[in-house]
Amino acid sequence: MPERGTKLPAGTDMAAKVGSFKELVGRVTHGDCFEVMKQIPDGAIDLVFADPPYNLQLQNELIRPNRTKVDAVDDEWDKFDSFMEYDAFSRAWLGECRRLLKPNGTIWVIGTYHNIYRLGKHLQDLGFWILNDVVWVKDNPMPNFRGVRFTNAHEILIWAVKDRRRKDYTFNYHEMKEQNKGKQMRSDWRFPLCTGGERLKDSNGKKLHSTQKPLALLERVINASTKEGDIVLDPFCGTGTTGVAAKLHGRRYILIDSEERYVKAARQRIAEECPSER
Ligand SMILES: C[S@@+](CC[C@H](N)C(=O)[O-])C[C@H]1O[C@@H](n2cnc3c(N)ncnc32)[C@H](O)[C@@H]1O
């Protein structure tokens, strides 16, 4: 199998790049993020939010005590042949995000114990400076059905600035404090998993996407680390949660996903949840 996503951007003509970049803003683009990101000029992005494949490496089906099958993350887009392949993929997309971030731009990367430590290493190796790691504590986590480990009840977000020397990155300290009843916002955030009406369903009523993130989580990220009008890039947008949060709060977005069904759903979701007069 050829290595995924290890191609680096070709020297594209800058004028053509700026033209196609403008067309990406405010759109959900269907494509491989490596190909699409090539169209973005250096230093054009204020914030990256990335929820990449987890590389869960599931070996067996998960069965509940009542013998029903757990709807786990077994999608093709999450499969990598080895840690080496996943590392090459991760380093390549993180490197490309670094190129297109402004010098004071920041990046959020979310993951679980399966991938977050590898992603943190790549961030540091590439020269990003970690500002915080935030724990998203899930109010309603999936139980450990086999009873062989603790319930895995959280995910980790790493927030990092492109250039360690830049102290002028956006952090809306006072807004965060206000949202936390007048106390400093802490690095442990409690939100329920995305369920019920918020969860997008397919035509059979099943979850459309195995890892749709709660809108409230993305609203916190966007409100904490961007200003109105900023451009937020999500190279692995899935159901478009980042786009909804960005648009609801007056930020611009560039969303990319390689799966057409998610792209269609994200476009429809943004149109429905964010009428343009808002
Ligand atoms: C963990 S999910 C993101 C879920 C998203 N945050 C949401 O709230 O719906 C990762 C996404 O990355 C997409 N993906 C995987 N490889 C990709 C690539 N090379 N380029 C663009 N998208 C990719 C998958 O289709 C999947 O939707």
Tab-separated table of C-alpha atoms and ligand atoms in Angstrom:
chain	number	residue	atom	x	y	z
A	1	MET	CA	0.000	0.000	0.000
A	2	PRO	CA	1.464	3.413	-0.905
A	3	GLU	CA	2.153	5.698	2.035
A	4	ARG	CA	-0.726	8.080	2.612
A	5	GLY	CA	-0.345	11.821	2.676
A	6	THR	CA	3.401	12.066	2.704
A	7	LYS	CA	3.587	14.281	-0.402
A	8	LEU	CA	4.727	17.790	0.373
A	9	PRO	CA	3.254	20.834	-1.396
A	10	ALA	CA	4.515	21.441	-4.908
A	11	GLY	CA	5.665	24.964	-5.833
A	12	THR	CA	2.330	26.243	-7.086
A	13	ASP	CA	2.118	29.688	-8.701
A	14	MET	CA	1.282	32.214	-5.918
A	15	ALA	CA	-1.402	34.205	-7.814
A	16	ALA	CA	-3.269	31.022	-8.722
A	17	LYS	CA	-2.894	29.921	-5.120
A	18	VAL	CA	-4.456	33.091	-3.712
A	19	GLY	CA	-7.349	32.827	-6.225
A	20	SER	CA	-8.189	29.257	-5.347
A	21	PHE	CA	-7.660	29.963	-1.653
A	22	LYS	CA	-10.408	32.604	-1.689
A	23	GLU	CA	-12.755	30.009	-3.123
A	24	LEU	CA	-12.037	27.664	-0.251
A	25	VAL	CA	-13.141	30.150	2.410
A	26	GLY	CA	-16.691	29.514	3.627
A	27	ARG	CA	-16.801	26.141	1.848
A	28	VAL	CA	-16.733	22.467	2.709
A	29	THR	CA	-14.323	20.988	0.174
A	30	HIS	CA	-14.351	17.339	-0.803
A	31	GLY	CA	-10.806	16.042	-1.194
A	32	ASP	CA	-7.622	14.816	0.359
A	33	CYS	CA	-6.485	17.481	2.812
A	34	PHE	CA	-2.933	17.316	1.452
A	35	GLU	CA	-4.106	18.253	-2.028
A	36	VAL	CA	-6.487	20.962	-0.832
A	37	MET	CA	-4.044	22.537	1.622
A	38	LYS	CA	-1.575	23.051	-1.254
A	39	GLN	CA	-3.952	25.746	-2.503
A	40	ILE	CA	-3.584	27.773	0.704
A	41	PRO	CA	-0.769	30.352	0.728
A	42	ASP	CA	1.798	30.496	3.533
A	43	GLY	CA	0.643	32.273	6.701
A	44	ALA	CA	-3.016	32.666	5.688
A	45	ILE	CA	-4.738	30.832	8.539
A	46	ASP	CA	-5.484	32.098	12.067
A	47	LEU	CA	-6.481	28.817	13.692
A	48	VAL	CA	-6.344	25.117	12.833
A	49	PHE	CA	-8.654	22.666	14.557
A	50	ALA	CA	-7.803	19.078	13.674
A	51	ASP	CA	-9.597	15.905	14.701
A	52	PRO	CA	-7.560	13.448	12.617
A	53	PRO	CA	-8.010	9.673	12.222
A	54	TYR	CA	-7.305	8.005	15.581
A	55	ASN	CA	-5.579	4.876	14.244
A	56	LEU	CA	-7.632	2.854	16.753
A	57	GLN	CA	-6.289	-0.479	15.484
A	58	LEU	CA	-9.412	-2.405	16.517
A	59	GLN	CA	-8.669	-6.147	16.285
A	60	ASN	CA	-12.071	-7.641	17.094
A	61	GLU	CA	-15.733	-6.730	17.026
A	62	LEU	CA	-16.937	-5.239	20.306
A	63	ILE	CA	-19.993	-6.998	21.716
A	64	ARG	CA	-22.190	-5.723	24.570
A	65	PRO	CA	-23.300	-8.070	27.397
A	66	ASN	CA	-26.700	-8.314	25.642
A	67	ARG	CA	-24.857	-9.643	22.512
A	68	THR	CA	-25.486	-6.548	20.383
A	69	LYS	CA	-22.564	-5.196	18.361
A	70	VAL	CA	-20.999	-1.896	19.457
A	71	ASP	CA	-20.919	0.687	16.691
A	72	ALA	CA	-17.167	1.270	16.999
A	73	VAL	CA	-14.767	3.325	14.868
A	74	ASP	CA	-13.911	0.706	12.216
A	75	ASP	CA	-13.996	3.031	9.207
A	76	GLU	CA	-11.518	2.614	6.340
A	77	TRP	CA	-10.297	6.185	6.896
A	78	ASP	CA	-9.074	5.175	10.357
A	79	LYS	CA	-6.932	2.240	9.147
A	80	PHE	CA	-3.155	2.457	8.905
A	81	ASP	CA	-0.769	-0.457	8.382
A	82	SER	CA	1.672	0.517	11.102
A	83	PHE	CA	2.630	3.214	13.573
A	84	MET	CA	5.294	4.202	11.041
A	85	GLU	CA	2.667	4.868	8.394
A	86	TYR	CA	0.502	6.800	10.877
A	87	ASP	CA	3.517	8.854	11.981
A	88	ALA	CA	4.446	9.760	8.391
A	89	PHE	CA	0.836	10.796	7.741
A	90	SER	CA	0.646	12.838	10.974
A	91	ARG	CA	3.958	14.598	10.499
A	92	ALA	CA	3.063	15.519	6.942
A	93	TRP	CA	-0.316	17.107	7.692
A	94	LEU	CA	0.972	18.857	10.826
A	95	GLY	CA	3.896	20.231	8.793
A	96	GLU	CA	1.524	21.528	6.155
A	97	CYS	CA	-0.675	23.172	8.836
A	98	ARG	CA	2.442	24.853	10.189
A	99	ARG	CA	3.240	26.318	6.770
A	100	LEU	CA	-0.178	27.876	6.360
A	101	LEU	CA	-0.630	29.231	9.896
A	102	LYS	CA	0.136	32.900	10.639
A	103	PRO	CA	3.245	33.333	12.853
A	104	ASN	CA	0.990	34.008	15.878
A	105	GLY	CA	-1.530	31.367	14.763
A	106	THR	CA	-2.463	28.437	16.954
A	107	ILE	CA	-3.488	24.836	16.411
A	108	TRP	CA	-5.773	22.533	18.353
A	109	VAL	CA	-5.356	18.781	17.913
A	110	ILE	CA	-7.750	16.326	19.555
A	111	GLY	CA	-7.211	12.617	20.144
A	112	THR	CA	-7.325	9.685	22.520
A	113	TYR	CA	-4.573	7.603	24.128
A	114	HIS	CA	-4.287	5.794	20.782
A	115	ASN	CA	-2.785	8.775	18.985
A	116	ILE	CA	-2.479	11.920	21.094
A	117	TYR	CA	0.999	11.175	22.474
A	118	ARG	CA	2.359	10.601	18.963
A	119	LEU	CA	0.701	13.815	17.765
A	120	GLY	CA	2.173	15.763	20.702
A	121	LYS	CA	5.675	14.550	19.815
A	122	HIS	CA	5.278	15.601	16.176
A	123	LEU	CA	3.985	19.022	17.222
A	124	GLN	CA	7.054	19.591	19.370
A	125	ASP	CA	9.468	18.167	16.790
A	126	LEU	CA	8.034	20.504	14.154
A	127	GLY	CA	8.628	23.552	16.366
A	128	PHE	CA	5.147	24.231	17.751
A	129	TRP	CA	5.035	25.420	21.365
A	130	ILE	CA	2.417	23.715	23.510
A	131	LEU	CA	0.251	26.201	25.437
A	132	ASN	CA	-2.111	23.761	27.139
A	133	ASP	CA	-3.397	20.259	27.053
A	134	VAL	CA	-7.096	20.219	27.786
A	135	VAL	CA	-9.008	17.186	28.980
A	136	TRP	CA	-12.499	16.770	27.577
A	137	VAL	CA	-14.263	14.763	30.281
A	138	LYS	CA	-17.256	12.923	28.823
A	139	ASP	CA	-20.348	13.027	31.024
A	140	ASN	CA	-21.719	9.912	29.325
A	141	PRO	CA	-18.798	7.737	28.134
A	142	MET	CA	-19.180	4.319	26.542
A	143	PRO	CA	-18.613	1.610	29.193
A	144	ASN	CA	-15.704	-0.821	28.931
A	145	PHE	CA	-17.941	-3.755	27.945
A	146	ARG	CA	-15.396	-6.486	28.674
A	147	GLY	CA	-14.607	-5.074	32.112
A	148	VAL	CA	-10.867	-5.412	31.537
A	149	ARG	CA	-9.867	-1.741	31.818
A	150	PHE	CA	-11.099	1.535	33.280
A	151	THR	CA	-13.936	3.230	31.410
A	152	ASN	CA	-12.237	5.490	28.882
A	153	ALA	CA	-14.038	8.717	29.755
A	154	HIS	CA	-11.989	11.495	28.188
A	155	GLU	CA	-10.170	12.817	25.140
A	156	ILE	CA	-7.214	15.189	25.116
A	157	LEU	CA	-6.847	18.390	23.158
A	158	ILE	CA	-3.428	19.947	22.649
A	159	TRP	CA	-3.328	23.699	22.018
A	160	ALA	CA	-0.076	25.016	20.554
A	161	VAL	CA	1.255	28.221	19.009
A	162	LYS	CA	3.294	28.164	15.795
A	163	ASP	CA	6.141	30.310	17.124
A	164	ARG	CA	7.179	30.090	20.770
A	165	ARG	CA	8.390	33.739	20.734
A	166	ARG	CA	4.967	35.100	19.767
A	167	LYS	CA	3.011	36.161	22.810
A	168	ASP	CA	0.305	37.855	20.714
A	169	TYR	CA	-1.667	34.707	19.917
A	170	THR	CA	-5.398	35.029	20.521
A	171	PHE	CA	-6.665	33.926	23.919
A	172	ASN	CA	-9.954	35.474	24.984
A	173	TYR	CA	-9.161	35.202	28.667
A	174	HIS	CA	-11.957	37.441	29.966
A	175	GLU	CA	-14.639	35.841	27.810
A	176	MET	CA	-13.576	32.419	29.064
A	177	LYS	CA	-13.606	33.620	32.667
A	178	GLU	CA	-17.091	35.047	32.181
A	179	GLN	CA	-18.259	31.715	30.765
A	180	ASN	CA	-16.886	30.050	33.891
A	181	LYS	CA	-18.967	32.101	36.346
A	182	GLY	CA	-16.178	34.646	36.954
A	183	LYS	CA	-13.433	32.105	37.681
A	184	GLN	CA	-10.451	31.363	35.409
A	185	MET	CA	-11.393	28.756	32.812
A	186	ARG	CA	-9.628	25.529	33.687
A	187	SER	CA	-8.119	22.884	31.460
A	188	ASP	CA	-10.700	20.213	32.335
A	189	TRP	CA	-13.844	20.644	30.276
A	190	ARG	CA	-17.028	18.646	30.818
A	191	PHE	CA	-19.305	18.053	27.863
A	192	PRO	CA	-21.559	15.115	27.022
A	193	LEU	CA	-20.888	13.005	23.916
A	194	CYS	CA	-22.754	14.140	20.843
A	195	THR	CA	-26.099	12.296	21.025
A	196	GLY	CA	-29.832	12.781	20.415
A	197	GLY	CA	-30.999	15.446	17.994
A	198	GLU	CA	-27.503	16.890	17.539
A	199	ARG	CA	-26.150	13.598	16.138
A	200	LEU	CA	-26.451	13.362	12.351
A	201	LYS	CA	-28.186	10.189	11.148
A	202	ASP	CA	-28.106	8.358	7.821
A	203	SER	CA	-31.217	7.275	5.881
A	204	ASN	CA	-31.472	4.154	8.113
A	205	GLY	CA	-31.484	6.228	11.273
A	206	LYS	CA	-27.930	5.108	12.171
A	207	LYS	CA	-25.107	7.458	13.202
A	208	LEU	CA	-23.819	9.071	10.020
A	209	HIS	CA	-20.329	9.551	11.424
A	210	SER	CA	-18.645	7.452	14.105
A	211	THR	CA	-16.830	10.352	15.792
A	212	GLN	CA	-19.011	13.495	15.491
A	213	LYS	CA	-17.831	15.942	18.158
A	214	PRO	CA	-20.211	17.955	20.352
A	215	LEU	CA	-20.864	21.458	19.050
A	216	ALA	CA	-20.320	22.903	22.553
A	217	LEU	CA	-16.718	21.639	22.538
A	218	LEU	CA	-15.968	23.393	19.241
A	219	GLU	CA	-17.706	26.563	20.386
A	220	ARG	CA	-15.407	26.664	23.425
A	221	VAL	CA	-12.330	26.196	21.217
A	222	ILE	CA	-13.386	28.868	18.710
A	223	ASN	CA	-14.509	31.375	21.326
A	224	ALA	CA	-11.313	30.930	23.340
A	225	SER	CA	-8.767	31.241	20.561
A	226	THR	CA	-10.111	33.305	17.642
A	227	LYS	CA	-11.442	36.778	16.913
A	228	GLU	CA	-14.449	37.640	14.763
A	229	GLY	CA	-13.573	37.336	11.070
A	230	ASP	CA	-10.603	34.989	11.671
A	231	ILE	CA	-10.118	32.045	9.320
A	232	VAL	CA	-10.365	28.618	10.914
A	233	LEU	CA	-9.127	25.568	9.010
A	234	ASP	CA	-10.320	22.038	9.744
A	235	PRO	CA	-8.530	19.536	7.483
A	236	PHE	CA	-10.585	16.537	8.773
A	237	CYS	CA	-13.990	18.140	9.179
A	238	GLY	CA	-16.311	15.097	9.150
A	239	THR	CA	-19.823	16.382	9.830
A	240	GLY	CA	-18.689	20.024	9.814
A	241	THR	CA	-18.913	20.715	13.556
A	242	THR	CA	-16.066	23.241	13.301
A	243	GLY	CA	-17.846	25.078	10.481
A	244	VAL	CA	-21.079	25.362	12.452
A	245	ALA	CA	-19.251	26.726	15.515
A	246	ALA	CA	-17.220	29.151	13.389
A	247	LYS	CA	-20.212	30.502	11.498
A	248	LEU	CA	-22.411	30.828	14.588
A	249	HIS	CA	-19.712	33.034	16.144
A	250	GLY	CA	-18.847	35.187	13.131
A	251	ARG	CA	-15.620	33.443	12.125
A	252	ARG	CA	-14.744	32.237	8.613
A	253	TYR	CA	-13.849	28.637	7.868
A	254	ILE	CA	-12.184	26.254	5.428
A	255	LEU	CA	-13.382	22.679	5.863
A	256	ILE	CA	-12.002	19.593	4.124
A	257	ASP	CA	-12.974	15.924	4.195
A	258	SER	CA	-12.087	13.034	1.931
A	259	GLU	CA	-15.476	11.254	2.263
A	260	GLU	CA	-18.203	12.586	0.025
A	261	ARG	CA	-21.070	11.514	2.285
A	262	TYR	CA	-19.697	13.577	5.160
A	263	VAL	CA	-19.063	16.571	2.925
A	264	LYS	CA	-22.674	16.545	1.699
A	265	ALA	CA	-23.969	16.196	5.256
A	266	ALA	CA	-21.710	18.990	6.533
A	267	ARG	CA	-22.856	21.373	3.795
A	268	GLN	CA	-26.507	20.666	4.559
A	269	ARG	CA	-25.931	20.941	8.300
A	270	ILE	CA	-24.240	24.335	8.049
A	271	ALA	CA	-27.020	25.623	5.800
A	272	GLU	CA	-29.683	24.435	8.258
A	273	GLU	CA	-28.009	25.331	11.544
A	274	CYS	CA	-26.492	28.666	10.505
A	275	PRO	CA	-28.927	30.728	8.439
A	276	SER	CA	-26.790	33.435	6.815
A	277	GLU	CA	-28.671	36.363	8.394
A	278	ARG	CA	-27.282	35.330	11.814
B	1	LIG	C1	-12.174	11.888	13.589
B	1	LIG	S1	-13.056	12.307	12.144
B	1	LIG	C2	-13.509	14.011	12.323
B	1	LIG	C3	-14.903	14.224	12.902
B	1	LIG	C4	-15.318	15.677	12.998
B	1	LIG	N1	-14.524	16.410	13.954
B	1	LIG	C5	-16.800	15.827	13.353
B	1	LIG	O1	-17.145	16.497	14.366
B	1	LIG	O2	-17.638	15.273	12.647
B	1	LIG	C6	-11.775	12.311	10.953
B	1	LIG	C7	-12.208	12.634	9.533
B	1	LIG	O3	-11.050	12.695	8.701
B	1	LIG	C8	-11.424	12.353	7.383
B	1	LIG	N2	-10.177	12.049	6.667
B	1	LIG	C9	-9.330	11.000	6.841
B	1	LIG	N3	-8.252	11.127	6.043
B	1	LIG	C10	-8.390	12.296	5.370
B	1	LIG	C11	-7.587	13.004	4.422
B	1	LIG	N4	-6.421	12.528	3.991
B	1	LIG	N5	-8.040	14.193	3.954
B	1	LIG	C12	-9.224	14.713	4.374
B	1	LIG	N6	-10.037	14.074	5.278
B	1	LIG	C13	-9.617	12.886	5.767
B	1	LIG	C14	-12.394	11.190	7.578
B	1	LIG	O4	-13.249	11.053	6.470
B	1	LIG	C15	-13.125	11.619	8.862
B	1	LIG	O5	-14.359	12.233	8.576
